[in-house]
CSV table of C-alpha atoms in Angstrom, one decimal:
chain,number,residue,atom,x,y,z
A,210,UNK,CA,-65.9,-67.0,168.4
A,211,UNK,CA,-67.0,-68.9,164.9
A,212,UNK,CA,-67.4,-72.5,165.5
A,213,UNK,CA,-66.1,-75.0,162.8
A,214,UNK,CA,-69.5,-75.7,161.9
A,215,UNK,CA,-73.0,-75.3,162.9
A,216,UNK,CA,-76.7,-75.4,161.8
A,217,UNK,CA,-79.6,-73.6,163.3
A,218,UNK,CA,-82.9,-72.5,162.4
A,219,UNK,CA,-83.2,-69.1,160.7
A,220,UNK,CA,-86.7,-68.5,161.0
A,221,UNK,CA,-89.4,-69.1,163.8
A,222,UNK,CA,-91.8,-69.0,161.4
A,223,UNK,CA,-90.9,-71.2,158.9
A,224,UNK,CA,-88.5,-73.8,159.9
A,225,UNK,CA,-87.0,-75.4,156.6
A,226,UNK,CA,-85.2,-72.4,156.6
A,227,UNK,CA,-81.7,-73.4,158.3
A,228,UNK,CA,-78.3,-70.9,158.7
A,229,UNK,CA,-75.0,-73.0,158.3
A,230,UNK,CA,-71.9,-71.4,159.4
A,231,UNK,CA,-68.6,-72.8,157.9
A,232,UNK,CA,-65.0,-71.6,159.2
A,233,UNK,CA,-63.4,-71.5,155.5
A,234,UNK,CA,-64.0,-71.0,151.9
A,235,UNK,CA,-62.8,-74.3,150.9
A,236,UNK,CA,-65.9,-75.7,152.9
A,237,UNK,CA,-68.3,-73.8,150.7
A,238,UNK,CA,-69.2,-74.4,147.3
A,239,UNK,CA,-67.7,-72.8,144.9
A,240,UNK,CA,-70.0,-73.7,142.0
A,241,UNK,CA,-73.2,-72.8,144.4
A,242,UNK,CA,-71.6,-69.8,145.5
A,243,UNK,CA,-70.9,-68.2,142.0
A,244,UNK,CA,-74.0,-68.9,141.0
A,245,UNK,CA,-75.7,-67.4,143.3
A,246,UNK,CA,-73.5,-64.1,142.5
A,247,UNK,CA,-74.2,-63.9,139.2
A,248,UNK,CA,-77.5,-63.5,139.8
A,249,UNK,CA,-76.9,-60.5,141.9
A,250,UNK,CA,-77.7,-56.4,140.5
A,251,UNK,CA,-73.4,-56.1,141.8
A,252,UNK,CA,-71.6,-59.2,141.0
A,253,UNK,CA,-68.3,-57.8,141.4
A,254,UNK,CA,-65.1,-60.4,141.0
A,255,UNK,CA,-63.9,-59.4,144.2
A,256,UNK,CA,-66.9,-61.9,145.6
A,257,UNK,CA,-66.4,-64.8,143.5
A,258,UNK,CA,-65.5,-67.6,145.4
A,259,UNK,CA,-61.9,-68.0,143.9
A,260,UNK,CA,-61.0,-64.6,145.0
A,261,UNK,CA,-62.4,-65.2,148.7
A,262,UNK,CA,-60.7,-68.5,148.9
A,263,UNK,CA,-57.0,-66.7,147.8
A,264,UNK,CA,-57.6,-64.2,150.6
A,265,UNK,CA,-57.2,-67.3,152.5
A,266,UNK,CA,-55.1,-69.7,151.6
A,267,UNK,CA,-52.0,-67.4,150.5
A,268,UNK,CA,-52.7,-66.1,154.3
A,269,UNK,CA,-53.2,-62.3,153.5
A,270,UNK,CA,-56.9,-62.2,155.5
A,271,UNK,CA,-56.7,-65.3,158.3
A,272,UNK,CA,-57.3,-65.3,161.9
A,273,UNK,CA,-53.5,-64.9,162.2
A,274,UNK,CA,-53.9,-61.3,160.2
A,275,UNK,CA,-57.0,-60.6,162.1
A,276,UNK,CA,-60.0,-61.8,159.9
A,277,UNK,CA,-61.7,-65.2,160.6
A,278,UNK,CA,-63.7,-66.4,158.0
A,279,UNK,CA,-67.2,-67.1,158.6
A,280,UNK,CA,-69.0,-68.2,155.9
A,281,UNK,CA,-73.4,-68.0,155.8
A,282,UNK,CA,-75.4,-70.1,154.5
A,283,UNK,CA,-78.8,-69.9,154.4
A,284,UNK,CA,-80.6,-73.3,152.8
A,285,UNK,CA,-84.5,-73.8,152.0
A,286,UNK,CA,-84.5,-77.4,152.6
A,287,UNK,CA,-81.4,-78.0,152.0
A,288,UNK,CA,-81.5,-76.2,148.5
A,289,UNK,CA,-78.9,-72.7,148.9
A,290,UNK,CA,-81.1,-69.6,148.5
A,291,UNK,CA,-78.9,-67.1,150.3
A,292,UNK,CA,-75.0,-66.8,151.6
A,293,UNK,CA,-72.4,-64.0,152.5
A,294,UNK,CA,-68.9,-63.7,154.1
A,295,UNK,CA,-68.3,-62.2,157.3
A,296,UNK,CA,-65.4,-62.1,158.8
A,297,UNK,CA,-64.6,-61.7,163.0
A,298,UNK,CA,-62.0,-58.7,163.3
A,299,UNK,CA,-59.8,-58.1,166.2
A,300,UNK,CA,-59.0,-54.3,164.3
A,301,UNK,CA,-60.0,-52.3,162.1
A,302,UNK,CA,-57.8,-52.3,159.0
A,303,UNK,CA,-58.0,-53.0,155.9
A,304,UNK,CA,-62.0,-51.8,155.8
A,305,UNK,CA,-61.5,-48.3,154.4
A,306,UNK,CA,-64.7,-47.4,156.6
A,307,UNK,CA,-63.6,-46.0,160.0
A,308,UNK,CA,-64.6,-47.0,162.9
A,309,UNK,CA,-61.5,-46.0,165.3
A,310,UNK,CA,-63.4,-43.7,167.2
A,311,UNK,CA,-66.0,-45.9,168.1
A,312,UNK,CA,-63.7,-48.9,169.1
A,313,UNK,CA,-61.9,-45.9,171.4
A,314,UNK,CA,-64.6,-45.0,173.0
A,315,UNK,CA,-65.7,-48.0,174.0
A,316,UNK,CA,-62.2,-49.0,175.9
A,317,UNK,CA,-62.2,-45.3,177.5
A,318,UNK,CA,-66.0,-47.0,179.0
A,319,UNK,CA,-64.1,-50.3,180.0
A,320,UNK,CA,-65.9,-52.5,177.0
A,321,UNK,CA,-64.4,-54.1,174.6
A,322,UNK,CA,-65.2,-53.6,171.1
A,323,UNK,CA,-63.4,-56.3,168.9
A,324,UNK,CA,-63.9,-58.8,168.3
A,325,UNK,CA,-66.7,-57.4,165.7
A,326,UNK,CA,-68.1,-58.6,162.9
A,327,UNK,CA,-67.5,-57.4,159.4
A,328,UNK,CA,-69.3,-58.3,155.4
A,329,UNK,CA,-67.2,-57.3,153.7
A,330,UNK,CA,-64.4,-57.7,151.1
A,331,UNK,CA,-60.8,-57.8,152.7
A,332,UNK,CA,-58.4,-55.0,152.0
A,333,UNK,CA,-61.3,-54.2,148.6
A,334,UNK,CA,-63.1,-50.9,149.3
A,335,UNK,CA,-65.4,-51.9,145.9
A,336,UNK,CA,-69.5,-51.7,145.9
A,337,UNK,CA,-71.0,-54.5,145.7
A,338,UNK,CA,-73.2,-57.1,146.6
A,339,UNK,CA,-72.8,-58.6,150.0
A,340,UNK,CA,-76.2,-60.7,150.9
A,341,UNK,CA,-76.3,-62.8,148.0
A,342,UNK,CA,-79.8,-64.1,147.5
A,343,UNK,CA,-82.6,-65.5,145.5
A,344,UNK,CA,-85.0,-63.2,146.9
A,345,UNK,CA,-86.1,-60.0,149.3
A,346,UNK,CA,-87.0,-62.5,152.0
A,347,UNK,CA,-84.0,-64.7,152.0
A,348,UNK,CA,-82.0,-61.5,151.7
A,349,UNK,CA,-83.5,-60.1,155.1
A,350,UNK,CA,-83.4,-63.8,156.3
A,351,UNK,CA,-79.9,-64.6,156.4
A,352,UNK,CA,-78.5,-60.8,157.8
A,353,UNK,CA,-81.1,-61.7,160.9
A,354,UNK,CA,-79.6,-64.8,161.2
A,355,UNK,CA,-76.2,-63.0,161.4
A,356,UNK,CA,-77.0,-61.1,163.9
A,357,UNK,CA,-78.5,-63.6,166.0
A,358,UNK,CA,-75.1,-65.2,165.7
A,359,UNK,CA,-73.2,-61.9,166.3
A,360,UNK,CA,-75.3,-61.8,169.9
A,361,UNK,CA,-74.7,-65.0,170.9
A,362,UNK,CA,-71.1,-65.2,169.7
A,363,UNK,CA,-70.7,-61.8,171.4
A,364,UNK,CA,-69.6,-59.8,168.9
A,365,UNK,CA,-69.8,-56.2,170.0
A,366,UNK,CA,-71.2,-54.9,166.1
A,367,UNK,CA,-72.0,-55.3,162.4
A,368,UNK,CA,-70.7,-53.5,160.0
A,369,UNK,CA,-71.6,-54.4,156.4
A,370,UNK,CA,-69.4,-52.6,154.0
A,371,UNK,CA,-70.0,-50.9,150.6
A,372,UNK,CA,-73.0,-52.8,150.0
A,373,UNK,CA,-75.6,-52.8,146.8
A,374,UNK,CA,-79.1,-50.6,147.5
A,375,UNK,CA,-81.1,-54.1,148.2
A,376,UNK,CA,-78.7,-54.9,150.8
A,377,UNK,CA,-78.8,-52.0,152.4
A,378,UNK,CA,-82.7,-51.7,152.1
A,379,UNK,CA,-83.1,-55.2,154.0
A,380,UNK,CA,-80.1,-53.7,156.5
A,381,UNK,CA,-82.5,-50.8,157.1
A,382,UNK,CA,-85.6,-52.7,157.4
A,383,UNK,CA,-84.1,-54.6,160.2
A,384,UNK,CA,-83.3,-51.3,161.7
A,385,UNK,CA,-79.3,-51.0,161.4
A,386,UNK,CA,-77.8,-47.6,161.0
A,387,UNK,CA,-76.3,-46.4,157.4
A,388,UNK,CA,-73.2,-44.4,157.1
A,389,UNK,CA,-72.4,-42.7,153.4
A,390,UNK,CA,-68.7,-42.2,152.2
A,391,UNK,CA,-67.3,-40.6,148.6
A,392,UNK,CA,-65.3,-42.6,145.8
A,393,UNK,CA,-64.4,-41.2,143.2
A,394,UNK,CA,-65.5,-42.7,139.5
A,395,UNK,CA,-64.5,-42.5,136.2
A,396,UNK,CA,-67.9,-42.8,133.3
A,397,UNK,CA,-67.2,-43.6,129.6
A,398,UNK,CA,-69.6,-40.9,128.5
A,399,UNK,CA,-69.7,-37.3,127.3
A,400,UNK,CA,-70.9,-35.2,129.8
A,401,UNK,CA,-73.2,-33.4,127.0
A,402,UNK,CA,-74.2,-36.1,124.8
A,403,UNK,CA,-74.1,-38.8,127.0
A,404,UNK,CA,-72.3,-41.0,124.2
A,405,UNK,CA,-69.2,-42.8,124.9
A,406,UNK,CA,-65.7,-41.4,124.2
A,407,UNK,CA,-63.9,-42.7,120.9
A,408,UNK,CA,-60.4,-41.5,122.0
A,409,UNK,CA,-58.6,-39.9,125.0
A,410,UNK,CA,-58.2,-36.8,123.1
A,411,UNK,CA,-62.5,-36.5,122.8
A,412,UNK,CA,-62.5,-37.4,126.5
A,413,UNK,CA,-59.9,-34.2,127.1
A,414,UNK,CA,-61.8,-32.3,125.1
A,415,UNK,CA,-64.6,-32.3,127.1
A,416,UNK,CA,-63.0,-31.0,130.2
A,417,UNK,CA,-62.5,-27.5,130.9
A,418,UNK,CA,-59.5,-25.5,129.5
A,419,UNK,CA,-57.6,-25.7,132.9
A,420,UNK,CA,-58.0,-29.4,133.5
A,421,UNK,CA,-57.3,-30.6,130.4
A,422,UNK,CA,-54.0,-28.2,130.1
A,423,UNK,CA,-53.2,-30.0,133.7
A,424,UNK,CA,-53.7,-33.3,132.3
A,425,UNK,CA,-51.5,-32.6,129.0
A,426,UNK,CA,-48.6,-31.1,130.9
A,427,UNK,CA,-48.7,-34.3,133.5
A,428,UNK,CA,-48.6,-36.7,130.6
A,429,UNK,CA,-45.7,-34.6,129.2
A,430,UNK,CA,-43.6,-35.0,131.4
A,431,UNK,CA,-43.7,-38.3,131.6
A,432,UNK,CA,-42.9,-38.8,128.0
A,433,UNK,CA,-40.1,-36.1,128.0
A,434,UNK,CA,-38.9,-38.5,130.7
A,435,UNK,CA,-38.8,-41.5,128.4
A,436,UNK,CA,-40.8,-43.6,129.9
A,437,UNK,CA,-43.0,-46.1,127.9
A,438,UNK,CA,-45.9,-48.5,128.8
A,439,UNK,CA,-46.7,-51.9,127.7
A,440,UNK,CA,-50.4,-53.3,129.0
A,441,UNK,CA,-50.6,-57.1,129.4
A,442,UNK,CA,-54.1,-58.4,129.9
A,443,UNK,CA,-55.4,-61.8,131.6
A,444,UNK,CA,-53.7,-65.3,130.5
A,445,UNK,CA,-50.5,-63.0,128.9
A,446,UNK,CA,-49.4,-61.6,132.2
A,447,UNK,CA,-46.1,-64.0,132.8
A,448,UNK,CA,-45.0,-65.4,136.2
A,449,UNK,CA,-41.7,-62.9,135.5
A,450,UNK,CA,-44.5,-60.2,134.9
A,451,UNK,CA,-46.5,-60.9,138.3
A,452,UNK,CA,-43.1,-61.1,139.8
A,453,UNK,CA,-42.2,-57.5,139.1
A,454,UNK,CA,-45.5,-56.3,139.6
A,455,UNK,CA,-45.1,-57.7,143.3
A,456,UNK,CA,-42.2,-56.2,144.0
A,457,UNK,CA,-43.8,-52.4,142.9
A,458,UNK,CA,-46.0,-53.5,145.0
A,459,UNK,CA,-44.3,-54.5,148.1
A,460,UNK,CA,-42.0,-51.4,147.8
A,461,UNK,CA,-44.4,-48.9,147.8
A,462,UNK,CA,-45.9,-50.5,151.2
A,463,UNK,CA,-42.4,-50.7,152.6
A,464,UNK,CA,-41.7,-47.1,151.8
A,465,UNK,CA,-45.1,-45.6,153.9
A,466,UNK,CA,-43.9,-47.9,157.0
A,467,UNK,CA,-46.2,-50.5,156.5
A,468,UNK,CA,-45.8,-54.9,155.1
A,469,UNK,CA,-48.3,-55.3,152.3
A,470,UNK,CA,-51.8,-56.4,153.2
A,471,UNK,CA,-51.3,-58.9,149.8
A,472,UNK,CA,-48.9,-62.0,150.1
A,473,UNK,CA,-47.0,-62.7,146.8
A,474,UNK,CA,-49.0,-66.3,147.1
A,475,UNK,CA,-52.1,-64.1,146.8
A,476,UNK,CA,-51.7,-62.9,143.1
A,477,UNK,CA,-50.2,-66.4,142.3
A,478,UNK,CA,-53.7,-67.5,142.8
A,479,UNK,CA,-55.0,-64.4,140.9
A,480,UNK,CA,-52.6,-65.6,137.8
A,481,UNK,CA,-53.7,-69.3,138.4
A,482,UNK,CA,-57.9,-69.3,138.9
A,483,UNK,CA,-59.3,-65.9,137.7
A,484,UNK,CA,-56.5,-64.6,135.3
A,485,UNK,CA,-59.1,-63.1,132.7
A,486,UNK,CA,-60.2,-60.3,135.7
A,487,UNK,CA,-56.5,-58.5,135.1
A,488,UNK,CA,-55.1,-56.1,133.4
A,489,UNK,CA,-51.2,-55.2,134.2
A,490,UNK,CA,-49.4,-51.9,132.9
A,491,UNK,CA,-45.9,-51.6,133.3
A,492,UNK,CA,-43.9,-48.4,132.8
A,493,UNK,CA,-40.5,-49.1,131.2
A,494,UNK,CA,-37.6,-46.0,131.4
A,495,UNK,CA,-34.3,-46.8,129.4
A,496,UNK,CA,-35.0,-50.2,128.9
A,497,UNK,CA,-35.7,-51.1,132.5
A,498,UNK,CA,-39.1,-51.6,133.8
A,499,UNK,CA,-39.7,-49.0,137.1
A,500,UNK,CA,-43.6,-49.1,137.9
A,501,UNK,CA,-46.5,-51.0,137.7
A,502,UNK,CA,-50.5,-50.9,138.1
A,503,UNK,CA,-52.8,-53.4,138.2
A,504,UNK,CA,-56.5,-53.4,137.5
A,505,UNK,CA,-59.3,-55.7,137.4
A,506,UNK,CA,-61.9,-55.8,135.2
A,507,UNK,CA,-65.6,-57.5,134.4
A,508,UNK,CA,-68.1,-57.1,132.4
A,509,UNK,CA,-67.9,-53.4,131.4
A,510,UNK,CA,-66.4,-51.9,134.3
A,511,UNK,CA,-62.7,-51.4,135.5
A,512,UNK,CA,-61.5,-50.9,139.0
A,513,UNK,CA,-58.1,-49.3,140.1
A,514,UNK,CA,-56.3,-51.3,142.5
A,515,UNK,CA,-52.6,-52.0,143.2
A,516,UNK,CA,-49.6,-49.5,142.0
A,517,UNK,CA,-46.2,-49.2,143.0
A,518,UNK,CA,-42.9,-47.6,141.8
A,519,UNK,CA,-39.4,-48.7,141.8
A,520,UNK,CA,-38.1,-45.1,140.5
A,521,UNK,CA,-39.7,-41.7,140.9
A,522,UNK,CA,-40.6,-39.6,138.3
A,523,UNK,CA,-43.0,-36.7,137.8
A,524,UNK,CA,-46.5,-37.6,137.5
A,525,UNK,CA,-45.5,-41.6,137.2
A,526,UNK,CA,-48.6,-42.4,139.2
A,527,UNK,CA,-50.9,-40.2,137.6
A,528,UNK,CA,-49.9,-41.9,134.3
A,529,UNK,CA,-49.8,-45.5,135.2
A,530,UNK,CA,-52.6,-45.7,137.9
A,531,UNK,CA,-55.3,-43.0,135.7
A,532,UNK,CA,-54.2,-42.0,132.1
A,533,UNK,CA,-53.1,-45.1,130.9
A,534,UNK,CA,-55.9,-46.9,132.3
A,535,UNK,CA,-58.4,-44.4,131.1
A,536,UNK,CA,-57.1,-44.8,127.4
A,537,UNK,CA,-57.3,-48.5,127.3
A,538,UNK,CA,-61.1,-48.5,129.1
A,539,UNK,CA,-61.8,-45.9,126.1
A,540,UNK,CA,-60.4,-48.3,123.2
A,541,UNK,CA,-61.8,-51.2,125.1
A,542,UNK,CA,-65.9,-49.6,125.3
A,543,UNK,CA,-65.6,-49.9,129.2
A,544,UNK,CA,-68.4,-47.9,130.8
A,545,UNK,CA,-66.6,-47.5,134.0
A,546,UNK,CA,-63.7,-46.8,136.1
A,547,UNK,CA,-63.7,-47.0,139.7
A,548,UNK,CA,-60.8,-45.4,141.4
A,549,UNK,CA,-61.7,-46.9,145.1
A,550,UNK,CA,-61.6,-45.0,148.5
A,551,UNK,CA,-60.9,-41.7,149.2
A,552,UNK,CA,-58.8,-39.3,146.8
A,553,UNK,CA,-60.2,-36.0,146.5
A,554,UNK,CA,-57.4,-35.3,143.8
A,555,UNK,CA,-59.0,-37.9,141.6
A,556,UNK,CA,-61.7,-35.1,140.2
A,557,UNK,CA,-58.7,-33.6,138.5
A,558,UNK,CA,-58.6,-36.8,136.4
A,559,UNK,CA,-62.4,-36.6,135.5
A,560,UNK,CA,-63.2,-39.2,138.4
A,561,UNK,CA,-66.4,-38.1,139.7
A,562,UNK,CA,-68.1,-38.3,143.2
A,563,UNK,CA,-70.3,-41.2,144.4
A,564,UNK,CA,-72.2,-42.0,147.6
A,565,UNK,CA,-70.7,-45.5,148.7
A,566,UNK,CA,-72.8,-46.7,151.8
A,567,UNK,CA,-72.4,-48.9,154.5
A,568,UNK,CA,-75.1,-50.4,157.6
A,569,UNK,CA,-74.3,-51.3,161.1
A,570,UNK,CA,-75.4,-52.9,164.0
A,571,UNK,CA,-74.7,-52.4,167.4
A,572,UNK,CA,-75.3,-54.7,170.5
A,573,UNK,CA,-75.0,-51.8,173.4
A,574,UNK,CA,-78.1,-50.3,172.8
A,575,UNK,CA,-76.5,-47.0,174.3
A,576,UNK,CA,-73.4,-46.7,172.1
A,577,UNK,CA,-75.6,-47.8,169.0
A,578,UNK,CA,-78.0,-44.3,170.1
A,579,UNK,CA,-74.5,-42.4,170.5
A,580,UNK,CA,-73.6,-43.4,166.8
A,581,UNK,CA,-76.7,-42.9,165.5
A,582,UNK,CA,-76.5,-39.2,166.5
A,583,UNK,CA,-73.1,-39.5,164.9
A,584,UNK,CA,-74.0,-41.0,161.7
A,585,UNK,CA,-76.7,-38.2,161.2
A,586,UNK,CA,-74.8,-35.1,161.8
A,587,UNK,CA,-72.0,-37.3,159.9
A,588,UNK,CA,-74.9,-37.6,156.9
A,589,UNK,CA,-75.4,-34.2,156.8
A,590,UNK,CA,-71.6,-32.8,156.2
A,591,UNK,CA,-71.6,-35.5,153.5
A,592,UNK,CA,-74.3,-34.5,151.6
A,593,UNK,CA,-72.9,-31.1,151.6
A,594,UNK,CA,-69.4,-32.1,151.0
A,595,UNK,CA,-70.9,-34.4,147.6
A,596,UNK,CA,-72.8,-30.8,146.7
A,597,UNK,CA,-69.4,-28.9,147.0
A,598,UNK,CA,-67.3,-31.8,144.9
A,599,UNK,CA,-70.5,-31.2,141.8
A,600,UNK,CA,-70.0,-27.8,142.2
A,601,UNK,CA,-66.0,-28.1,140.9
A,602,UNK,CA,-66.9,-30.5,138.1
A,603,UNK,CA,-63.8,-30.8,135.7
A,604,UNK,CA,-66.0,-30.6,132.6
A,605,UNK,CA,-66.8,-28.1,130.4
A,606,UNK,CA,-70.0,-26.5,131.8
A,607,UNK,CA,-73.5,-26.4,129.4
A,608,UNK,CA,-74.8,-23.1,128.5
């Protein structure tokens, strides 16, 4: 399993190149690290190093919850030209990309398939970069030199999840397998003129008669229902606020049968180191506050990511976790809404199809032929499934 620290060479052929591997975020810096995304084509915030270092220290993704930290770092003498994190799982949740199956059928063989390796972003099914590097060949460099360390660790795979194109071109240069999933996301633009939305009434208007009529009548509803929104953004979002938000949260967990993935201590470091990355919208019914979503944001696009309820009402979630976020990505000039995994009822909303992709490596050389043949036939029903999702576009349809 990860060591607390090591060095080795990553390259026969050119030994200044070395791969470090720390056991924590708070070994890395942060500075380094955050530089080093920002010069990425998918700096998300869900890779900065505050918000890996939070998944760690409030104890929501630790090896007691299953994911130990492994952190990569690939130095030129001793200068930082590429890193990722990769964590050791012993399951599979919290990944959105499914890998049950193949963790089954290795037991019914008698082989054991966790612990595995996964780069990745716990419990955050976003796209994004995952090799961050200065280059191609420090890119392919440092996801060799992970896989080395995957063999000799013995890790049974590799998965790198919902990873930007040049990851997943140095992925398939090494010769690891992609898979292809379907999120659904929102774009600020007419679907005609291409130009951005000034209101959420020009965004309905370019739907077709059924969904917008849908979309009025859900909003409806809520309103006949009384129920009011207030949106607090970054540096405004009180302790009291993060408080209730928490408990939505929490409840909405507790209610499907499962404790939260997120420890309250995890959003307290949200509220402390990268405040300016949320935006909070509380609904409010009779003077009592009864739901909450929370979003982040950077740059120009927004993603959906935590909701809960503490009352039910009709349509509530559509409203708080997709209208109401819409509108203020409308009056705020975002160009993009990601509504995260799954969700086939998000098209109904105007949130769109796209291929998300991941890469693996397996080290049985058998089981990695067996899913190989999976992941093709797999491809194939999801390029016709993407081809069937275009076919029912909500907007109004060009003559």
């Amino acid at each position: 399993m990860p060591p607390s620290e090591t060095s080795a060479s990553a390259s026969n052929e050119d030994p200044a190149y070395t791969l470090e591997l720390l056991n924590s975020a708070q070994r890395v810096d942060a500075a380094q690290w955050d530089r080093l995304l920002a010069a990425q084509s998918q700096p998300t915030p869900f890779m900065r190093h505050a918000y890996l270092a939070a998944m760690e220290s409030s104890e929501s993704a630790n090896p007691d919850t299953g994911w130990t930290p492994v952190f990569c770092l690939l130095k030129k003498n001793g200068v930082l030209e590429a890193a990722c994190a990769l964590y050791a799982k012993t399951h599979s949740y919290g990944e959105y990309v499914f890998d049950w199956a193949w963790a089954d059928a290795y037991q019914r063989h008698g082989l054991q398939y966790y612990p595995k390796g996964v780069l990745a972003v716990p419990f955050t099914p976003v796209p994004g970069s995952r090799l961050l590097a200065t280059d191609e060949q420090a890119r392919t460099l440092l996801l060799n030199g992970v896989i080395d360390w995957a063999r000799e660790a013995g890790l049974s795979s590799i998965h790198m999840l919902f990873a930007a194109d040049e990851d997943l071109r140095a992925a398939k240069d090494l010769g690891l397998m992609l898979r292809h999933t379907v999120q659904f996301h929102w774009h600020n633009r007419h679907s005609q003129t291409g130009a951005p939305f000034t209101s959420f009434d020009e965004f309905l208007a370019s739907l077709n008669q059924e969904k917008r009529k849908k979309i009025r009548q859900e909003r409806r509803r809520v309103h006949d229902a009384g129920v009011t929104f207030d949106v607090i953004e970054g540096q405004h979002i009180s302790d009291s606020d993060w408080d209730f938000f928490y408990a939505c949260y929490e409840r909405t967990y507790l209610e499907h049968g499962n404790a939260p993935y997120l420890t309250r201590a995890f959003f307290g470091h949200m509220q402390r180191d990268m405040p300016e990355n949320w935006v909070l919208f509380i609904a409010n019914q009779n003077g009592r506050r009864i739901a909450a979503s929370l979003i982040a944001v950077q740059d120009s696009v927004a993603y959906g990511r935590y909701w809960g309820a503490l009352e039910r009402v009709d349509n509530l979630h559509f409203e708080t976790c997709y209208y109401q976020p819409l509108e203020w990505c409308i009056a705020r000039g975002m160009e993009r809404f990601e509504g995260g995994a799954q969700g086939q009822h998000k098209m109904a909303r105007a949130l769109m199809p796209v291929q998300t992709s991941s890469a693996h490596w397996l080290a049985h050389p058998g089981f990695a032929e067996a899913v190989e043949r999976f992941l093709e036939r797999e491809g194939h029903g999801i390029a016709q499934y993407m081809d069937e999702l275009h076919e029912r576009s909500p907007f109004k349809q060009t003559r």
